[in-house]
Backbone as XML, in Angstrom:
<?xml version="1.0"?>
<chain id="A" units="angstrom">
  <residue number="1" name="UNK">
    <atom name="N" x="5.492" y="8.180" z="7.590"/>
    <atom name="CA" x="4.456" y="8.071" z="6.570"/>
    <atom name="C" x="4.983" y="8.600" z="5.228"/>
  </residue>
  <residue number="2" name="UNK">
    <atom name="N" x="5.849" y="9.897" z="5.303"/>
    <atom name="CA" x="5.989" y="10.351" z="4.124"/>
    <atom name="C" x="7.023" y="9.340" z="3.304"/>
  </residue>
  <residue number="3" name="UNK">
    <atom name="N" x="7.733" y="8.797" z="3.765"/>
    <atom name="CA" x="8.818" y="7.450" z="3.529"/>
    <atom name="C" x="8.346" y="6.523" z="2.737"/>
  </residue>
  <residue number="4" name="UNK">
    <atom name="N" x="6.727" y="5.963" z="3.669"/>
    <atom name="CA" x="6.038" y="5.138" z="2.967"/>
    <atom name="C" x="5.815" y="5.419" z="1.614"/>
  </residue>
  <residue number="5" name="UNK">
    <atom name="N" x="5.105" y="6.969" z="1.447"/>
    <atom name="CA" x="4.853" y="7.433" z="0.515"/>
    <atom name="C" x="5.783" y="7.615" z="-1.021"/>
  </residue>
  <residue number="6" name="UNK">
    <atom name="N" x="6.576" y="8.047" z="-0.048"/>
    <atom name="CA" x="7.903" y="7.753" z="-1.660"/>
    <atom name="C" x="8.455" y="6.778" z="-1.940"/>
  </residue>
  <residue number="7" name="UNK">
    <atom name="N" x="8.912" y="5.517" z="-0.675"/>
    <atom name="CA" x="8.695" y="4.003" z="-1.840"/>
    <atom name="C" x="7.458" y="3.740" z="-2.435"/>
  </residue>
  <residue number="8" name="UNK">
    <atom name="N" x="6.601" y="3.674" z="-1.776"/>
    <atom name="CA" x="5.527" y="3.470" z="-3.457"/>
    <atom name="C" x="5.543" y="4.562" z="-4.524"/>
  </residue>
  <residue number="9" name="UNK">
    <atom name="N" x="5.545" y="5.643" z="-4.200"/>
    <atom name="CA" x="6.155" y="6.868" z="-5.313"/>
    <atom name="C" x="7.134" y="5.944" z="-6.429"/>
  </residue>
  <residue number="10" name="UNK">
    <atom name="N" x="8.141" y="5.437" z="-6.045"/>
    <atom name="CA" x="9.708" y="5.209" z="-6.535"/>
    <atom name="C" x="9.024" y="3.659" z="-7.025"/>
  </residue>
  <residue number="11" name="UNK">
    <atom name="N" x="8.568" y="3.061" z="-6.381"/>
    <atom name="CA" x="8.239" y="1.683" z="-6.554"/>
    <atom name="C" x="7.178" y="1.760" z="-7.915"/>
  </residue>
  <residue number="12" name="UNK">
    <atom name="N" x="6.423" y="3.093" z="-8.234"/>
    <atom name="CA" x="5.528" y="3.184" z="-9.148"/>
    <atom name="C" x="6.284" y="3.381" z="-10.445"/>
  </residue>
  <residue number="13" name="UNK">
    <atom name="N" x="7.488" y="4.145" z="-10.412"/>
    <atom name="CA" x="8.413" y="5.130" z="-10.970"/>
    <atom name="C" x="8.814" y="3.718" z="-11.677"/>
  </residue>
  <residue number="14" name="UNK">
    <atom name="N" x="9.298" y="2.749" z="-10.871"/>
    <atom name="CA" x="10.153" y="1.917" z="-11.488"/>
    <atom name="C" x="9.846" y="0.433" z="-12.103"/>
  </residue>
  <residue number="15" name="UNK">
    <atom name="N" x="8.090" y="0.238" z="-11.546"/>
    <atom name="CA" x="7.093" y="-0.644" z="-12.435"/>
    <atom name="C" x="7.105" y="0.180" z="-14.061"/>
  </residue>
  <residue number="16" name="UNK">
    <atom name="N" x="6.763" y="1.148" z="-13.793"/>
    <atom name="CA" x="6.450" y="2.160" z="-15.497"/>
    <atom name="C" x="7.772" y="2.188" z="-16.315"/>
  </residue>
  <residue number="17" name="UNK">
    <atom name="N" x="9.305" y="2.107" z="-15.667"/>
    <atom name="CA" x="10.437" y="1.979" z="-16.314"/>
    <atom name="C" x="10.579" y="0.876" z="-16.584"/>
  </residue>
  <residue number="18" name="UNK">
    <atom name="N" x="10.194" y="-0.599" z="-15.976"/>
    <atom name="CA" x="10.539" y="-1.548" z="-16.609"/>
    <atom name="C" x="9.884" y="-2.110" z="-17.331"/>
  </residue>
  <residue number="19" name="UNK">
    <atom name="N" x="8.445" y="-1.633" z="-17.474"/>
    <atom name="CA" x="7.664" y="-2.063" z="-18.796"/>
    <atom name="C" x="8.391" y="-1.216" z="-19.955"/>
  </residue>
  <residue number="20" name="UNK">
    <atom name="N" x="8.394" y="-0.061" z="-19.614"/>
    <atom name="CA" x="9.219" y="0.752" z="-20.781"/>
    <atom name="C" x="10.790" y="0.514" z="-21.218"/>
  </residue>
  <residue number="21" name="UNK">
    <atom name="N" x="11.036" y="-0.749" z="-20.585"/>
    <atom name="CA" x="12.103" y="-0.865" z="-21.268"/>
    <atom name="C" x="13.315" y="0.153" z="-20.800"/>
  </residue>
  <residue number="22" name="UNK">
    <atom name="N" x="13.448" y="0.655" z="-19.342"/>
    <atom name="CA" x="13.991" y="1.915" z="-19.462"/>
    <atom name="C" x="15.150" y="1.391" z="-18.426"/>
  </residue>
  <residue number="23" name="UNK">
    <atom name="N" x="15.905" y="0.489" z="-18.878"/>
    <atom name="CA" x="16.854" y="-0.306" z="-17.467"/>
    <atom name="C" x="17.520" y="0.698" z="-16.477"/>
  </residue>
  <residue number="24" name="UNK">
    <atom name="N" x="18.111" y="1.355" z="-16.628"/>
    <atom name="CA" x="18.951" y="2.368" z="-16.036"/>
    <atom name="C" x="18.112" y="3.225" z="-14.913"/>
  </residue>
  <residue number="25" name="UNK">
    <atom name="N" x="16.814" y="3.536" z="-15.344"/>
    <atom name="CA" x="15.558" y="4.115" z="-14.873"/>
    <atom name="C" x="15.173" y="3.421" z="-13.696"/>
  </residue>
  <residue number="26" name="UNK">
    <atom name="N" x="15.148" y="2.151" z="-14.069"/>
    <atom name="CA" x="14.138" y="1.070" z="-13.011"/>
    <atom name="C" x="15.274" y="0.870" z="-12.130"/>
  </residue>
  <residue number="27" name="UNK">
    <atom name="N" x="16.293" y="0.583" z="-12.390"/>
    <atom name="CA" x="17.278" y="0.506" z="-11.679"/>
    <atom name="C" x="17.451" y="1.705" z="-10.373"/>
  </residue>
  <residue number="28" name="UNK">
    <atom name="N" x="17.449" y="2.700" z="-11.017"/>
    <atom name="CA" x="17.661" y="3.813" z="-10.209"/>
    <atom name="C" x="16.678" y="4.004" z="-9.124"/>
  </residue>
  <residue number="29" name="UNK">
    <atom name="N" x="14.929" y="4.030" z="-9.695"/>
    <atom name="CA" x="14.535" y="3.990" z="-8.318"/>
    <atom name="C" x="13.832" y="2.573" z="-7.766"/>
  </residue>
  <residue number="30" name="UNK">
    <atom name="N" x="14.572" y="1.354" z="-7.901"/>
    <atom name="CA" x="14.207" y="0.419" z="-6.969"/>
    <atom name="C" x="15.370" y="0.737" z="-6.242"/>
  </residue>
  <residue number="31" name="UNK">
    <atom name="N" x="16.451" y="0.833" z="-6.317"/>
    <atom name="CA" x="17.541" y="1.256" z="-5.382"/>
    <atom name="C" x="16.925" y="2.387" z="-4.535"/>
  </residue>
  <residue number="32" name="UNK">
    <atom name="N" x="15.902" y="3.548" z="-4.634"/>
    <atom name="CA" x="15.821" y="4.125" z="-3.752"/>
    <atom name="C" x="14.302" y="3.627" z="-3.088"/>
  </residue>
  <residue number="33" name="UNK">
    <atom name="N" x="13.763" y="2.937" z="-3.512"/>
    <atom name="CA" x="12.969" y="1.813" z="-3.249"/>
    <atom name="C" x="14.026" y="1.275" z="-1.551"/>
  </residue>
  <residue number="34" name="UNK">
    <atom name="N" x="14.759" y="0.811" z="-1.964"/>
    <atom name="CA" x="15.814" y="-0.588" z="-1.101"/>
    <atom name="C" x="16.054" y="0.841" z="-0.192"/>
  </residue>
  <residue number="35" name="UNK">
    <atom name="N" x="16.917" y="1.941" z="-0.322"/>
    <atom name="CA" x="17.249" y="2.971" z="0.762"/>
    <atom name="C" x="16.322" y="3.229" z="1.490"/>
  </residue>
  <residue number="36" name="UNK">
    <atom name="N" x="15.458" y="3.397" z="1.263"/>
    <atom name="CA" x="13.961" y="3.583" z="2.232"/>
    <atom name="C" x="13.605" y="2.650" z="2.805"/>
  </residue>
  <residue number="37" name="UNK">
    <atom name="N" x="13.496" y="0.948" z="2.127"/>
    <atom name="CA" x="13.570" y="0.065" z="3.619"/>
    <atom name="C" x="14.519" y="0.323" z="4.736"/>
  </residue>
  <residue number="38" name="UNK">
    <atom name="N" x="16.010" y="0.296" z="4.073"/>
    <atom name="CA" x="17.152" y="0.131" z="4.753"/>
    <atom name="C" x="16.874" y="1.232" z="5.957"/>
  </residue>
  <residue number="39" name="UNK">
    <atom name="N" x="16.284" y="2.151" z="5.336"/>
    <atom name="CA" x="15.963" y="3.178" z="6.736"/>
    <atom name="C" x="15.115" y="2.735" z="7.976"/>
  </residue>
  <residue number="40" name="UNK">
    <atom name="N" x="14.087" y="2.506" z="7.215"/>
    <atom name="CA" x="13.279" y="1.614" z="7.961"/>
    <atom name="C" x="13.772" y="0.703" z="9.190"/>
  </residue>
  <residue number="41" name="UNK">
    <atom name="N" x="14.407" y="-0.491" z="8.665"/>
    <atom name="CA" x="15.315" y="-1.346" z="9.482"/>
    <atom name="C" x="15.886" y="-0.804" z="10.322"/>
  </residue>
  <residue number="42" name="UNK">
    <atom name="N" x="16.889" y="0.144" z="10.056"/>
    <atom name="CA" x="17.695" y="0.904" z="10.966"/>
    <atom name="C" x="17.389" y="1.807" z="12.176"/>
  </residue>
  <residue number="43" name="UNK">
    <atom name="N" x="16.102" y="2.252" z="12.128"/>
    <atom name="CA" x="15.457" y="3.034" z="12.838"/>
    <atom name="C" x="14.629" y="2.260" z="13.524"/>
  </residue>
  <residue number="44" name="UNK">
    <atom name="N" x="14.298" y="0.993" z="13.480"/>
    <atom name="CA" x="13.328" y="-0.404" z="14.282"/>
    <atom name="C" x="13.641" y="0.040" z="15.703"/>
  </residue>
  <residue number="45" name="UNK">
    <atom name="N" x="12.832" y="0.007" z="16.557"/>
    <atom name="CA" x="12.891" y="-0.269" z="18.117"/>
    <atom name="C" x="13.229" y="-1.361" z="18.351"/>
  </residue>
  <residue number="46" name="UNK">
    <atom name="N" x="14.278" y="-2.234" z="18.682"/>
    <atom name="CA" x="14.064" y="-3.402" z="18.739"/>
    <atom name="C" x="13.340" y="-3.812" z="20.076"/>
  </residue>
  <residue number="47" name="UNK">
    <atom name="N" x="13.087" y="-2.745" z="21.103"/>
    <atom name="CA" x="12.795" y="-3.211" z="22.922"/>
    <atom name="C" x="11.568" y="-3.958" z="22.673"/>
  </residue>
  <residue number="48" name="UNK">
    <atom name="N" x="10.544" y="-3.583" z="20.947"/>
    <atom name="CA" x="9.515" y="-3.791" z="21.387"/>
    <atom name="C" x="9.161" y="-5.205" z="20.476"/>
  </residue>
  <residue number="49" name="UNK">
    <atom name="N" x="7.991" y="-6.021" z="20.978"/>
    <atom name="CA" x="8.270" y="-7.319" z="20.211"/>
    <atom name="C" x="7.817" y="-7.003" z="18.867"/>
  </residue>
  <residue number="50" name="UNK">
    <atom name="N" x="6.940" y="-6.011" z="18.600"/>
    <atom name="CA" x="6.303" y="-5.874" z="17.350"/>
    <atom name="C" x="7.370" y="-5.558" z="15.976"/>
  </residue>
  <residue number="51" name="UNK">
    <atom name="N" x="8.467" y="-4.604" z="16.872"/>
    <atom name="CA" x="9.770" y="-4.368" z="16.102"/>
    <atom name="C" x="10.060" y="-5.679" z="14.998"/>
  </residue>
  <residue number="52" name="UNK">
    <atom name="N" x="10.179" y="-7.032" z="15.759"/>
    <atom name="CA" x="10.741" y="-7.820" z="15.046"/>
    <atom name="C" x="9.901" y="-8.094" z="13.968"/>
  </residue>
  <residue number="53" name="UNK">
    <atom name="N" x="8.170" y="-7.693" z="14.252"/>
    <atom name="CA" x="7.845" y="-8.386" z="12.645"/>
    <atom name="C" x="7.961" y="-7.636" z="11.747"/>
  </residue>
  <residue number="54" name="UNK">
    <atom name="N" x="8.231" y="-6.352" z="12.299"/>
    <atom name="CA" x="8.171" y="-5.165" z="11.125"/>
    <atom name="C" x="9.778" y="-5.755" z="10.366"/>
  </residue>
  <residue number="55" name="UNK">
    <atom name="N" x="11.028" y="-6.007" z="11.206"/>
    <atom name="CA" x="12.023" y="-6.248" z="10.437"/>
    <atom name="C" x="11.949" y="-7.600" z="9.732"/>
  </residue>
  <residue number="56" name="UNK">
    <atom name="N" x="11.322" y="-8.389" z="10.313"/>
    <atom name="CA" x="10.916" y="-9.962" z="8.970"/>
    <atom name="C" x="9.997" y="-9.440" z="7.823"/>
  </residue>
  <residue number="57" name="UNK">
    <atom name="N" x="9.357" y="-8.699" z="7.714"/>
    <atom name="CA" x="8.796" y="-7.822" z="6.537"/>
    <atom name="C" x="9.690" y="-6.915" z="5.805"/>
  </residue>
  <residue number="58" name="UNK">
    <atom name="N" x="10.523" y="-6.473" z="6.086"/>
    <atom name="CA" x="11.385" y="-5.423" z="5.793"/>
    <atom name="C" x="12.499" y="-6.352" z="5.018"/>
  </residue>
  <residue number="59" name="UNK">
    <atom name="N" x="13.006" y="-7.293" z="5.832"/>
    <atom name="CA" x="14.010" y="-8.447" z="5.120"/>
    <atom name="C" x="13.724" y="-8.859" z="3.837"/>
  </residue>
  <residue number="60" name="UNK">
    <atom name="N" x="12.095" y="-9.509" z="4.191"/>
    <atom name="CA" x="11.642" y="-10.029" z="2.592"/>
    <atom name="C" x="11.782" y="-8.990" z="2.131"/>
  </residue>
  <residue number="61" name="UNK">
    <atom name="N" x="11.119" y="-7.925" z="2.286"/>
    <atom name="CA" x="10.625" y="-6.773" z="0.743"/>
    <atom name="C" x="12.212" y="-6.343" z="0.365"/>
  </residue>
  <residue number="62" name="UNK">
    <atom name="N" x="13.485" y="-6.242" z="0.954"/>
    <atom name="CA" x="14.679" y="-5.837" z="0.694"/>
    <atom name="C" x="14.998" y="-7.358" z="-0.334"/>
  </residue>
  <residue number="63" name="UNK">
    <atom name="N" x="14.376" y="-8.468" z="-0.307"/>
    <atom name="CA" x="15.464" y="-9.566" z="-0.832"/>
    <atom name="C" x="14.450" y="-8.969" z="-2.461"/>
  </residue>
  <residue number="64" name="UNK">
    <atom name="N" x="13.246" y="-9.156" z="-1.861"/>
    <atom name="CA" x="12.264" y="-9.159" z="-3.101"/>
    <atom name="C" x="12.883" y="-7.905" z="-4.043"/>
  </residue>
  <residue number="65" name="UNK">
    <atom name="N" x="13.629" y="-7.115" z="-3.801"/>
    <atom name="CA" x="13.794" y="-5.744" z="-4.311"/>
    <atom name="C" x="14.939" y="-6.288" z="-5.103"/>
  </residue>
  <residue number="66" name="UNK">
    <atom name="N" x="16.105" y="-7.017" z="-4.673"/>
    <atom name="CA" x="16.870" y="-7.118" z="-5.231"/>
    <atom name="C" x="16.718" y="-7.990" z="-6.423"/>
  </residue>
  <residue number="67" name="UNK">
    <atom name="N" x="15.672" y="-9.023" z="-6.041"/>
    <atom name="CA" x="15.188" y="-9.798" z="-7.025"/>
    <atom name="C" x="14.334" y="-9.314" z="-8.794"/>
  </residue>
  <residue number="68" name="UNK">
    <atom name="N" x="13.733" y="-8.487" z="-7.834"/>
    <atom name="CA" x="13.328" y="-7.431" z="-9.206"/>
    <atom name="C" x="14.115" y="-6.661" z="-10.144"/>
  </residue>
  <residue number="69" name="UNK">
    <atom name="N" x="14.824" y="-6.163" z="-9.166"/>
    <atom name="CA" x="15.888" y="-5.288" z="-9.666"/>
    <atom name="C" x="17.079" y="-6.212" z="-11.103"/>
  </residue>
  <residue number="70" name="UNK">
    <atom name="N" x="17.322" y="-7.450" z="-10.126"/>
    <atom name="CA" x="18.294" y="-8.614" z="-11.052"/>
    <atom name="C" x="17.453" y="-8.402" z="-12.188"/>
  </residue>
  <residue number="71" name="UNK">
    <atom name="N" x="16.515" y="-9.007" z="-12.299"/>
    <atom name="CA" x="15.351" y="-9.842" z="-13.415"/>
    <atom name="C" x="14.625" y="-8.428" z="-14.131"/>
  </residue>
  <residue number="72" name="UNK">
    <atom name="N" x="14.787" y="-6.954" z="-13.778"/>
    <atom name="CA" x="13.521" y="-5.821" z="-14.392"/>
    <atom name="C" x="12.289" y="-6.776" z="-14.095"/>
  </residue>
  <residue number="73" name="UNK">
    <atom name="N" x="11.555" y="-6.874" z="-12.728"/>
    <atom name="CA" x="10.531" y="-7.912" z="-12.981"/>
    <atom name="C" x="9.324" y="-7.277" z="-12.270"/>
  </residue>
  <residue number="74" name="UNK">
    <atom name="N" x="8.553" y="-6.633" z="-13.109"/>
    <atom name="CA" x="7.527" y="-5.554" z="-12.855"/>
    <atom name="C" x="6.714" y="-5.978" z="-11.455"/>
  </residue>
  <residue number="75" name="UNK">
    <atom name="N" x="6.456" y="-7.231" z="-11.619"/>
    <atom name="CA" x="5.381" y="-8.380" z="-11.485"/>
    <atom name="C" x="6.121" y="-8.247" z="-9.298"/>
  </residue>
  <residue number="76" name="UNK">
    <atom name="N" x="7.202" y="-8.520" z="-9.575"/>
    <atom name="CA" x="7.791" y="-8.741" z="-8.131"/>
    <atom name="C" x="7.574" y="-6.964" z="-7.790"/>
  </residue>
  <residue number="77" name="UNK">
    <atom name="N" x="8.192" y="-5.971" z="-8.164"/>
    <atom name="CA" x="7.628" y="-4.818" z="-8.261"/>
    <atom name="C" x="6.351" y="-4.327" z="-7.582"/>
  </residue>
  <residue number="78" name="UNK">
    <atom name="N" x="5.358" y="-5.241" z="-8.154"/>
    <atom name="CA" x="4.381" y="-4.405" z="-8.019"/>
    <atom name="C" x="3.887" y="-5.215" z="-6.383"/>
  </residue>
  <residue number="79" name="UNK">
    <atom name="N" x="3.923" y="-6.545" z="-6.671"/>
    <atom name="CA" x="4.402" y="-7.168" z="-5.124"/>
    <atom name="C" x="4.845" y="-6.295" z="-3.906"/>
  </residue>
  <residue number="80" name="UNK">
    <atom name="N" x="5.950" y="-6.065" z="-3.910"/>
    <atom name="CA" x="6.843" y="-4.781" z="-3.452"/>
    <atom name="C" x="5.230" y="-3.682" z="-2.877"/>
  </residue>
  <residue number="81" name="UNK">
    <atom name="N" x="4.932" y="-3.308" z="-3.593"/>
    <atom name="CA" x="4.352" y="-1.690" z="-3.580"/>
    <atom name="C" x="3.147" y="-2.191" z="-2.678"/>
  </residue>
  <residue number="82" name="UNK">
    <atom name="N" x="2.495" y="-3.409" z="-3.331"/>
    <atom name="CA" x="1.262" y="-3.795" z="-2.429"/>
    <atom name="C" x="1.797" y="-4.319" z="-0.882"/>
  </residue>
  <residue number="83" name="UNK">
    <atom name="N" x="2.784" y="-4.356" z="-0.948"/>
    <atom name="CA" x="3.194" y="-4.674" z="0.724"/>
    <atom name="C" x="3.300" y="-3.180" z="1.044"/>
  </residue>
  <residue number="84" name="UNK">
    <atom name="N" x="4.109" y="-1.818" z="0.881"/>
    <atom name="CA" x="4.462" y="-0.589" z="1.112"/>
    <atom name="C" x="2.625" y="-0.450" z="1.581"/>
  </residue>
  <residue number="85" name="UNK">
    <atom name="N" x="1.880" y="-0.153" z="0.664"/>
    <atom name="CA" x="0.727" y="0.395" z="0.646"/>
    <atom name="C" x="-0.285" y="-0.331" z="2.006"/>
  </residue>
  <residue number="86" name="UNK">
    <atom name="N" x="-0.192" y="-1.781" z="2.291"/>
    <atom name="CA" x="-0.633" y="-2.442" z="3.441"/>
    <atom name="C" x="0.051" y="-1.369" z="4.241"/>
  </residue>
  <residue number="87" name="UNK">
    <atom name="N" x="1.373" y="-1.343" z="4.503"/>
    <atom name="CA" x="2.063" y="-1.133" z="5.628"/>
    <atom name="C" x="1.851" y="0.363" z="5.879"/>
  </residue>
  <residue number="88" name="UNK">
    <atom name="N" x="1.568" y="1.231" z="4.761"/>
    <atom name="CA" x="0.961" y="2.600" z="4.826"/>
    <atom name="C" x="0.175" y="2.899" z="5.549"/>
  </residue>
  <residue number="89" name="UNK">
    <atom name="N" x="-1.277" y="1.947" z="5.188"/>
    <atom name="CA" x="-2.569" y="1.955" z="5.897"/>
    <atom name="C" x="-2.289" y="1.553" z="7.517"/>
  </residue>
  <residue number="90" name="UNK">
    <atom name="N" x="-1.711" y="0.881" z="7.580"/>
    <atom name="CA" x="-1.478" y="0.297" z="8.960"/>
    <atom name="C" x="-0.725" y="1.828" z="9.682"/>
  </residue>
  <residue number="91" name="UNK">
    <atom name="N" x="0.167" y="2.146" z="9.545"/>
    <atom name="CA" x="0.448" y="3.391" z="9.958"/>
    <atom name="C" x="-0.235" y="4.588" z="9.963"/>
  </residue>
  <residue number="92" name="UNK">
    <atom name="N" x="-1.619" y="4.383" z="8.868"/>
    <atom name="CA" x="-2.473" y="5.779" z="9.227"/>
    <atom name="C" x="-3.444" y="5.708" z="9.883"/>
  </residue>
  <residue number="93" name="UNK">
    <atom name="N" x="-3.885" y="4.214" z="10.345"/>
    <atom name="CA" x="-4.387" y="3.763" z="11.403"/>
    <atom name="C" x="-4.069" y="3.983" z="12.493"/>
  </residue>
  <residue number="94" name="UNK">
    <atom name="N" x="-2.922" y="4.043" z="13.172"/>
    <atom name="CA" x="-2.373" y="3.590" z="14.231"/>
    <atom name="C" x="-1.854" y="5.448" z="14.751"/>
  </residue>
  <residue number="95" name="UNK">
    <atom name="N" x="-1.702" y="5.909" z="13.423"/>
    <atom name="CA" x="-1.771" y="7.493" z="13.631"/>
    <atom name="C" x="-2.807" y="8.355" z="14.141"/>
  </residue>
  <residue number="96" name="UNK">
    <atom name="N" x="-4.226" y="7.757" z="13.263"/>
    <atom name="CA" x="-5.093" y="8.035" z="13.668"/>
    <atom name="C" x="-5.914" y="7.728" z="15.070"/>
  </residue>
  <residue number="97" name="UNK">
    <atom name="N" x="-5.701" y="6.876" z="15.598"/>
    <atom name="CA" x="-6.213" y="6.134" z="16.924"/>
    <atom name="C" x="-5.003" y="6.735" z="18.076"/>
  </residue>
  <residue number="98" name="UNK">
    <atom name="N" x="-4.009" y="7.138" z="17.878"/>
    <atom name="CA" x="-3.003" y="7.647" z="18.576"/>
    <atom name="C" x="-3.607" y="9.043" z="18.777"/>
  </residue>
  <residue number="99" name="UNK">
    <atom name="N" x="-4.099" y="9.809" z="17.651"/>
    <atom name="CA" x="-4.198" y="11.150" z="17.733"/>
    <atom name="C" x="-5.706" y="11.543" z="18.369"/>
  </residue>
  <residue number="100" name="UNK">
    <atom name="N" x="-6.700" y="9.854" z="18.558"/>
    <atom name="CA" x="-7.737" y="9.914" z="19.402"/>
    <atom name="C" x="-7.692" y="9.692" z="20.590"/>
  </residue>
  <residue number="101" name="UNK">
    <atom name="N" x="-7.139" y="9.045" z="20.792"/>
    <atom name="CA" x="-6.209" y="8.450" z="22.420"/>
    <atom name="C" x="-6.412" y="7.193" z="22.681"/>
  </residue>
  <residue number="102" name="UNK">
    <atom name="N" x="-7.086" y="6.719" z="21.389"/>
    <atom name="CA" x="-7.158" y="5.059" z="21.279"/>
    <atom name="C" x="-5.746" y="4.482" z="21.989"/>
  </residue>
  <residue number="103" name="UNK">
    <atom name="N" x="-4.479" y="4.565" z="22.035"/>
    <atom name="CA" x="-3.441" y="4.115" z="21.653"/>
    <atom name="C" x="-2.633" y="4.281" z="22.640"/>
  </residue>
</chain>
């Protein structure tokens, strides 16, 4: 969760740098934007089938990152963050129903 939390942190960081014109800035944290998927990916279960959609989500938002990143393109950016923030909720769901014994 806290992961989640700092790509959209970084993903916010680096919508506000590229309106501002701040290349070097935006640059810096969509790259740590992209390290925090890459973690993501890497740490996937693959035994389980759900694994795989989390990594076809993870693929796009890594291409989409780079795409932003090429172009400073707030717009794909903010794209980016509204997928993080779905995928947030879904995890504090699934936290929460776990910690009821839903799960």
């Amino acid at each position: 969760l806290m992961l989640y939390e700092g790509a959209i942190k970084f993903g916010n960081i680096a919508i506000d740098a590229i309106e501002a014109k701040e290349v070097e800035r935006a640059h810096e944290h969509i790259i740590k934007v992209q390290r925090i998927i890459q973690e993501f990916r890497v740490t996937l279960n693959m035994k389980y089938p759900v694994a795989q959609d989390f990594e076809n989500v993870y693929s796009y938002l890594a291409s989409r990152l780079v795409e932003a990143n090429v172009k400073k393109d707030a717009e794909i950016m903010r794209e980016v963050v509204e997928h993080l923030r779905t995928m947030r909720e879904t995890w504090i769901e699934v936290m929460r129903k776990n910690k009821q014994g839903e799960v």
